[in-house]
mmCIF file of C-alpha atoms and ligand atoms in Angstrom:
data_model
loop_
_atom_site.group_PDB
_atom_site.id
_atom_site.type_symbol
_atom_site.label_atom_id
_atom_site.label_comp_id
_atom_site.label_asym_id
_atom_site.label_seq_id
_atom_site.Cartn_x
_atom_site.Cartn_y
_atom_site.Cartn_z
ATOM 1 C CA MET A 267 62.359 -28.793 140.707
ATOM 2 C CA ALA A 268 62.849 -31.193 137.876
ATOM 3 C CA GLU A 269 59.772 -33.146 136.945
ATOM 4 C CA THR A 270 60.619 -36.746 136.120
ATOM 5 C CA SER A 271 59.150 -39.641 134.227
ATOM 6 C CA ILE A 272 60.564 -42.110 136.857
ATOM 7 C CA GLU A 273 57.460 -44.145 137.832
ATOM 8 C CA TRP A 274 58.161 -44.239 141.633
ATOM 9 C CA THR A 275 58.775 -40.567 142.387
ATOM 10 C CA ASP A 276 57.443 -37.081 141.427
ATOM 11 C CA ALA A 277 60.592 -34.978 141.145
ATOM 12 C CA THR A 278 64.369 -34.995 141.228
ATOM 13 C CA TRP A 279 66.656 -32.790 143.293
ATOM 14 C CA ASN A 280 70.354 -32.791 142.693
ATOM 15 C CA PRO A 281 72.536 -31.026 145.297
ATOM 16 C CA VAL A 282 75.502 -33.155 144.072
ATOM 17 C CA ALA A 283 76.574 -33.900 140.468
ATOM 18 C CA GLY A 284 79.203 -36.405 139.353
ATOM 19 C CA CYS A 285 80.112 -39.866 140.490
ATOM 20 C CA THR A 286 82.464 -42.896 140.073
ATOM 21 C CA VAL A 287 81.512 -46.306 138.580
ATOM 22 C CA LEU A 288 81.444 -48.899 141.353
ATOM 23 C CA THR A 289 79.971 -52.208 140.313
ATOM 24 C CA ALA A 290 78.308 -53.871 137.302
ATOM 25 C CA GLY A 291 75.072 -51.934 137.948
ATOM 26 C CA CYS A 292 76.915 -48.740 137.138
ATOM 27 C CA THR A 293 78.196 -49.811 133.667
ATOM 28 C CA ASN A 294 75.502 -48.156 131.599
ATOM 29 C CA CYS A 295 74.800 -45.405 134.180
ATOM 30 C CA TYR A 296 72.072 -43.097 132.936
ATOM 31 C CA ALA A 297 73.393 -40.154 134.949
ATOM 32 C CA MET A 298 76.779 -40.492 133.306
ATOM 33 C CA ARG A 299 75.209 -40.259 129.839
ATOM 34 C CA MET A 300 72.919 -37.470 130.863
ATOM 35 C CA ALA A 301 75.723 -35.457 132.482
ATOM 36 C CA ALA A 302 77.641 -35.536 129.154
ATOM 37 C CA ARG A 303 74.591 -34.411 127.327
ATOM 38 C CA LEU A 304 73.937 -31.503 129.749
ATOM 39 C CA GLU A 305 77.574 -30.431 129.392
ATOM 40 C CA ALA A 306 77.280 -30.427 125.646
ATOM 41 C CA MET A 307 74.182 -28.063 126.052
ATOM 42 C CA GLY A 308 76.358 -25.782 128.150
ATOM 43 C CA THR A 309 75.053 -26.555 131.668
ATOM 44 C CA ALA A 310 77.996 -25.368 133.885
ATOM 45 C CA LYS A 311 76.987 -27.723 136.698
ATOM 46 C CA TYR A 312 78.049 -30.773 134.597
ATOM 47 C CA ARG A 313 81.278 -29.315 133.168
ATOM 48 C CA ASP A 314 84.272 -31.752 133.370
ATOM 49 C CA LEU A 315 82.289 -34.409 135.119
ATOM 50 C CA THR A 316 82.574 -36.813 132.212
ATOM 51 C CA ARG A 317 85.093 -37.562 129.486
ATOM 52 C CA LYS A 318 84.911 -39.498 126.203
ATOM 53 C CA SER A 319 86.128 -43.077 126.244
ATOM 54 C CA GLY A 320 85.609 -44.414 122.773
ATOM 55 C CA ARG A 321 81.991 -43.675 121.914
ATOM 56 C CA ARG A 322 80.964 -43.590 125.572
ATOM 57 C CA ALA A 323 80.921 -40.865 128.243
ATOM 58 C CA VAL A 324 82.544 -41.928 131.435
ATOM 59 C CA TRP A 325 82.727 -40.151 134.806
ATOM 60 C CA THR A 326 86.057 -38.345 135.425
ATOM 61 C CA GLY A 327 85.446 -38.885 139.177
ATOM 62 C CA LYS A 328 85.018 -35.160 139.888
ATOM 63 C CA ILE A 329 82.219 -34.349 142.216
ATOM 64 C CA ARG A 330 80.398 -31.002 142.242
ATOM 65 C CA LEU A 331 78.513 -29.701 145.293
ATOM 66 C CA ASP A 332 75.662 -27.431 144.191
ATOM 67 C CA TYR A 333 75.115 -25.194 147.243
ATOM 68 C CA ALA A 334 72.700 -23.032 145.120
ATOM 69 C CA SER A 335 70.295 -25.890 144.667
ATOM 70 C CA LEU A 336 70.049 -26.582 148.404
ATOM 71 C CA GLU A 337 67.172 -24.025 148.887
ATOM 72 C CA ALA A 338 65.073 -25.364 146.019
ATOM 73 C CA PRO A 339 62.696 -27.672 147.919
ATOM 74 C CA LYS A 340 61.679 -24.841 150.219
ATOM 75 C CA ALA A 341 60.132 -23.113 147.201
ATOM 76 C CA TRP A 342 57.949 -26.188 146.230
ATOM 77 C CA SER A 343 54.711 -25.604 148.052
ATOM 78 C CA LYS A 344 52.953 -28.793 146.867
ATOM 79 C CA PRO A 345 53.991 -31.966 148.681
ATOM 80 C CA ARG A 346 56.124 -34.240 146.529
ATOM 81 C CA LYS A 347 58.062 -37.456 146.505
ATOM 82 C CA VAL A 348 61.554 -36.218 145.821
ATOM 83 C CA PHE A 349 64.348 -38.513 144.460
ATOM 84 C CA VAL A 350 67.552 -36.993 145.920
ATOM 85 C CA ASN A 351 70.623 -37.094 143.587
ATOM 86 C CA SER A 352 69.420 -38.870 140.585
ATOM 87 C CA MET A 353 72.709 -37.540 138.981
ATOM 88 C CA SER A 354 75.116 -38.772 141.628
ATOM 89 C CA ASP A 355 75.357 -40.676 144.953
ATOM 90 C CA LEU A 356 74.984 -38.518 148.101
ATOM 91 C CA PHE A 357 77.103 -41.030 149.935
ATOM 92 C CA HIS A 358 80.009 -40.984 147.511
ATOM 93 C CA ASP A 359 83.289 -40.833 149.553
ATOM 94 C CA ASP A 360 84.016 -37.313 148.228
ATOM 95 C CA VAL A 361 80.821 -35.747 149.440
ATOM 96 C CA PRO A 362 81.763 -34.184 152.797
ATOM 97 C CA VAL A 363 79.708 -35.032 155.894
ATOM 98 C CA GLU A 364 79.097 -31.332 156.359
ATOM 99 C CA PHE A 365 77.409 -31.072 153.036
ATOM 100 C CA ILE A 366 75.274 -34.148 153.770
ATOM 101 C CA ASP A 367 74.279 -32.352 156.987
ATOM 102 C CA LEU A 368 73.110 -29.348 154.912
ATOM 103 C CA VAL A 369 71.008 -31.608 152.728
ATOM 104 C CA TRP A 370 69.615 -33.117 155.968
ATOM 105 C CA ASN A 371 68.656 -29.671 157.338
ATOM 106 C CA VAL A 372 66.667 -28.964 154.204
ATOM 107 C CA MET A 373 64.801 -32.141 154.411
ATOM 108 C CA LYS A 374 63.986 -31.530 158.063
ATOM 109 C CA GLU A 375 62.710 -28.022 157.247
ATOM 110 C CA THR A 376 60.417 -29.333 154.530
ATOM 111 C CA PRO A 377 58.410 -32.155 156.100
ATOM 112 C CA ARG A 378 55.706 -31.773 153.439
ATOM 113 C CA HIS A 379 57.957 -33.542 150.964
ATOM 114 C CA THR A 380 58.966 -37.290 151.105
ATOM 115 C CA TYR A 381 62.664 -37.700 150.229
ATOM 116 C CA GLN A 382 63.991 -40.919 148.600
ATOM 117 C CA ILE A 383 67.776 -41.299 148.830
ATOM 118 C CA LEU A 384 69.242 -44.207 146.924
ATOM 119 C CA THR A 385 72.972 -45.236 147.318
ATOM 120 C CA LYS A 386 75.306 -47.842 146.127
ATOM 121 C CA ARG A 387 77.385 -47.028 149.166
ATOM 122 C CA PRO A 388 75.152 -48.071 152.028
ATOM 123 C CA GLU A 389 78.150 -48.799 154.260
ATOM 124 C CA ARG A 390 79.126 -45.103 154.139
ATOM 125 C CA MET A 391 75.479 -44.136 154.496
ATOM 126 C CA SER A 392 75.298 -46.253 157.713
ATOM 127 C CA GLN A 393 78.573 -44.958 159.082
ATOM 128 C CA VAL A 394 77.743 -41.250 158.422
ATOM 129 C CA LEU A 395 74.124 -41.330 159.705
ATOM 130 C CA SER A 396 75.122 -43.101 162.910
ATOM 131 C CA GLN A 397 77.052 -39.970 163.881
ATOM 132 C CA ARG A 398 75.591 -36.801 165.393
ATOM 133 C CA PRO A 399 73.943 -34.506 164.348
ATOM 134 C CA PHE A 400 71.907 -36.813 162.075
ATOM 135 C CA GLU A 401 68.476 -37.843 163.272
ATOM 136 C CA ILE A 402 65.915 -40.153 161.828
ATOM 137 C CA LEU A 403 63.442 -38.097 159.813
ATOM 138 C CA SER A 404 60.014 -39.541 159.157
ATOM 139 C CA ASN A 405 59.947 -38.013 155.659
ATOM 140 C CA VAL A 406 63.196 -39.556 154.448
ATOM 141 C CA TRP A 407 63.386 -42.943 152.922
ATOM 142 C CA LEU A 408 66.845 -44.520 152.592
ATOM 143 C CA GLY A 409 67.684 -47.136 150.031
ATOM 144 C CA THR A 410 70.366 -49.063 148.240
ATOM 145 C CA SER A 411 70.690 -50.612 144.755
ATOM 146 C CA VAL A 412 71.327 -54.244 144.188
ATOM 147 C CA GLU A 413 71.765 -55.443 140.664
ATOM 148 C CA ASP A 414 72.723 -59.091 141.151
ATOM 149 C CA SER A 415 73.877 -61.519 143.793
ATOM 150 C CA ARG A 416 77.422 -60.205 143.898
ATOM 151 C CA VAL A 417 76.198 -57.196 145.840
ATOM 152 C CA LEU A 418 73.636 -58.802 148.175
ATOM 153 C CA TYR A 419 75.816 -57.598 151.019
ATOM 154 C CA ARG A 420 74.303 -54.200 150.521
ATOM 155 C CA LEU A 421 71.011 -55.497 151.936
ATOM 156 C CA ASP A 422 72.797 -56.188 155.253
ATOM 157 C CA ALA A 423 74.346 -52.636 155.187
ATOM 158 C CA ILE A 424 70.994 -50.895 154.491
ATOM 159 C CA ARG A 425 69.524 -52.815 157.434
ATOM 160 C CA GLU A 426 72.040 -51.098 159.626
ATOM 161 C CA VAL A 427 70.806 -47.696 158.563
ATOM 162 C CA PRO A 428 68.587 -45.850 160.939
ATOM 163 C CA ALA A 429 65.597 -44.894 158.809
ATOM 164 C CA ALA A 430 61.844 -44.449 158.947
ATOM 165 C CA VAL A 431 61.646 -46.439 155.629
ATOM 166 C CA ARG A 432 64.285 -48.585 154.099
ATOM 167 C CA PHE A 433 64.096 -49.616 150.428
ATOM 168 C CA VAL A 434 66.059 -51.432 147.702
ATOM 169 C CA SER A 435 66.215 -50.691 144.009
ATOM 170 C CA LEU A 436 66.733 -53.841 142.027
ATOM 171 C CA GLU A 437 67.364 -52.020 138.804
ATOM 172 C CA PRO A 438 68.995 -52.644 136.484
ATOM 173 C CA LEU A 439 68.428 -56.275 137.498
ATOM 174 C CA ILE A 440 71.109 -58.244 135.611
ATOM 175 C CA GLY A 441 71.131 -61.468 137.572
ATOM 176 C CA SER A 442 69.220 -63.546 140.086
ATOM 177 C CA VAL A 443 69.151 -62.318 143.632
ATOM 178 C CA ALA A 444 67.513 -65.514 144.977
ATOM 179 C CA GLY A 445 68.963 -66.076 148.377
ATOM 180 C CA GLY A 446 68.663 -62.444 149.334
ATOM 181 C CA ASP A 447 66.809 -61.454 152.501
ATOM 182 C CA LEU A 448 64.428 -58.530 152.468
ATOM 183 C CA THR A 449 63.581 -58.612 156.185
ATOM 184 C CA ASP A 450 63.214 -55.127 157.612
ATOM 185 C CA ILE A 451 63.221 -53.526 154.111
ATOM 186 C CA GLN A 452 59.889 -51.975 153.486
ATOM 187 C CA TRP A 453 59.937 -51.413 149.676
ATOM 188 C CA ALA A 454 61.496 -53.165 146.668
ATOM 189 C CA ILE A 455 61.560 -51.581 143.232
ATOM 190 C CA VAL A 456 62.408 -53.921 140.351
ATOM 191 C CA GLY A 457 63.331 -52.897 136.757
ATOM 192 C CA GLY A 458 65.165 -54.102 133.746
ATOM 193 C CA GLU A 459 67.833 -52.014 132.137
ATOM 194 C CA SER A 460 66.843 -49.623 129.258
ATOM 195 C CA GLY A 461 68.776 -47.962 126.562
ATOM 196 C CA PRO A 462 70.920 -48.890 123.671
ATOM 197 C CA ARG A 463 73.229 -51.266 125.694
ATOM 198 C CA ALA A 464 70.389 -52.802 127.852
ATOM 199 C CA ARG A 465 71.200 -56.116 129.380
ATOM 200 C CA GLU A 466 68.612 -58.874 129.741
ATOM 201 C CA MET A 467 66.415 -59.353 132.699
ATOM 202 C CA LYS A 468 64.851 -62.837 133.037
ATOM 203 C CA PRO A 469 61.217 -63.104 134.148
ATOM 204 C CA GLU A 470 62.132 -65.818 136.693
ATOM 205 C CA TRP A 471 64.408 -63.284 138.540
ATOM 206 C CA VAL A 472 61.418 -60.913 138.925
ATOM 207 C CA ASP A 473 59.175 -63.717 140.234
ATOM 208 C CA GLU A 474 61.774 -64.735 142.747
ATOM 209 C CA ILE A 475 61.925 -61.190 144.122
ATOM 210 C CA GLU A 476 58.030 -61.022 144.302
ATOM 211 C CA THR A 477 58.131 -64.304 146.387
ATOM 212 C CA MET A 478 60.803 -62.757 148.579
ATOM 213 C CA CYS A 479 58.634 -59.708 149.045
ATOM 214 C CA ARG A 480 55.569 -61.685 150.072
ATOM 215 C CA ALA A 481 57.697 -63.580 152.633
ATOM 216 C CA SER A 482 59.067 -60.430 154.302
ATOM 217 C CA GLY A 483 56.054 -58.203 153.896
ATOM 218 C CA THR A 484 57.942 -55.831 151.550
ATOM 219 C CA ALA A 485 55.908 -53.698 149.201
ATOM 220 C CA PHE A 486 56.725 -54.770 145.573
ATOM 221 C CA PHE A 487 56.975 -52.185 142.816
ATOM 222 C CA PHE A 488 57.599 -53.483 139.257
ATOM 223 C CA LYS A 489 58.907 -50.498 137.313
ATOM 224 C CA GLN A 490 59.625 -51.800 133.835
ATOM 225 C CA TRP A 491 60.914 -54.663 131.668
ATOM 226 C CA GLY A 492 63.398 -52.233 130.026
ATOM 227 C CA GLY A 493 65.173 -53.106 126.819
ATOM 228 C CA LYS A 494 65.982 -50.970 123.788
ATOM 229 C CA ASN A 495 62.368 -50.023 123.522
ATOM 230 C CA LYS A 496 61.210 -49.775 127.057
ATOM 231 C CA LYS A 497 57.799 -48.287 126.178
ATOM 232 C CA ALA A 498 56.974 -51.187 124.029
ATOM 233 C CA ALA A 499 58.148 -53.672 126.657
ATOM 234 C CA GLY A 500 55.904 -52.042 129.251
ATOM 235 C CA ARG A 501 55.578 -52.802 132.951
ATOM 236 C CA MET A 502 52.971 -55.650 133.115
ATOM 237 C CA LEU A 503 54.005 -58.688 135.124
ATOM 238 C CA ASN A 504 51.914 -61.817 134.936
ATOM 239 C CA GLY A 505 49.074 -59.800 133.585
ATOM 240 C CA LYS A 506 49.058 -56.859 136.019
ATOM 241 C CA THR A 507 50.941 -53.859 137.237
ATOM 242 C CA TYR A 508 52.501 -53.706 140.680
ATOM 243 C CA ASP A 509 52.652 -50.243 142.148
ATOM 244 C CA GLU A 510 52.832 -51.089 145.782
ATOM 245 C CA MET A 511 54.396 -48.524 148.133
ATOM 246 C CA PRO A 512 55.519 -48.782 151.755
ATOM 247 C CA ASP A 513 52.687 -48.820 154.193
ATOM 248 C CA LEU A 514 53.274 -45.888 156.454
ATOM 249 C CA ARG A 515 50.366 -46.411 158.769
ATOM 250 C CA PRO A 516 51.387 -46.843 162.463
HETATM 251 S S1 SF4 B 678 76.496 -45.112 141.814
HETATM 252 FE FE1 SF4 B 678 74.745 -44.443 140.614
HETATM 253 S S2 SF4 B 678 75.264 -42.459 139.736
HETATM 254 FE FE2 SF4 B 678 77.214 -43.407 140.520
HETATM 255 S S3 SF4 B 678 77.992 -44.427 138.631
HETATM 256 FE FE3 SF4 B 678 76.878 -45.918 139.761
HETATM 257 S S4 SF4 B 678 74.758 -45.828 138.801
HETATM 258 FE FE4 SF4 B 678 75.807 -44.009 138.256
#
């Protein structure tokens, strides 16, 4: 298990490595930078997944299925919130349905953990999960990322996904999403971009989302302001922190 400093989860689990840039939210993908760093450190799992483009590392488009990591959650005795595939996208077109099925089996066999799966490809998520043998698992939360209004259609796609809990990550938030609809989405995470090329997040965009959450009964989690020094920028919004989680009571 990899412990993580991500505020809304306890651990990461990466049965897949590698990805392809899709939309503007991917431009400064943390996983892409981290994969290059891990390859430089000699980690075989990340070999050839990125290449240099100027001073940046960019995905080559190669996807690696890590069969050996599939068993890992079974060894974690303490219940955890587990972010699945922080270094990829489980619903990337090149991840075979048979492999997703193996991931599903592990999650089913380990109900003590709560799994959080986030995709920028909710249409494929919906299409794959509507097939047999996939079943709705109460310990699996399914979410999509929305960075600005150009990808608001992903909210409609995630609403089609059969899930115990649906969520949206609005990070990096790089534009207003006013006009979006969070109906039937139980949790929203909001965060500004961090790192050397961080793009601005305007406070009014965050306020708009909080208002949307109150209207739809969606739990609101404000992760960070981000920026070049994310620690200094902190995670206070209008004088308080927002760490709401989906209400799982019947
Ligand atoms: S989908 Fe996620 S992992 Fe893939 S490039 Fe975009 S931000 Fe990175």
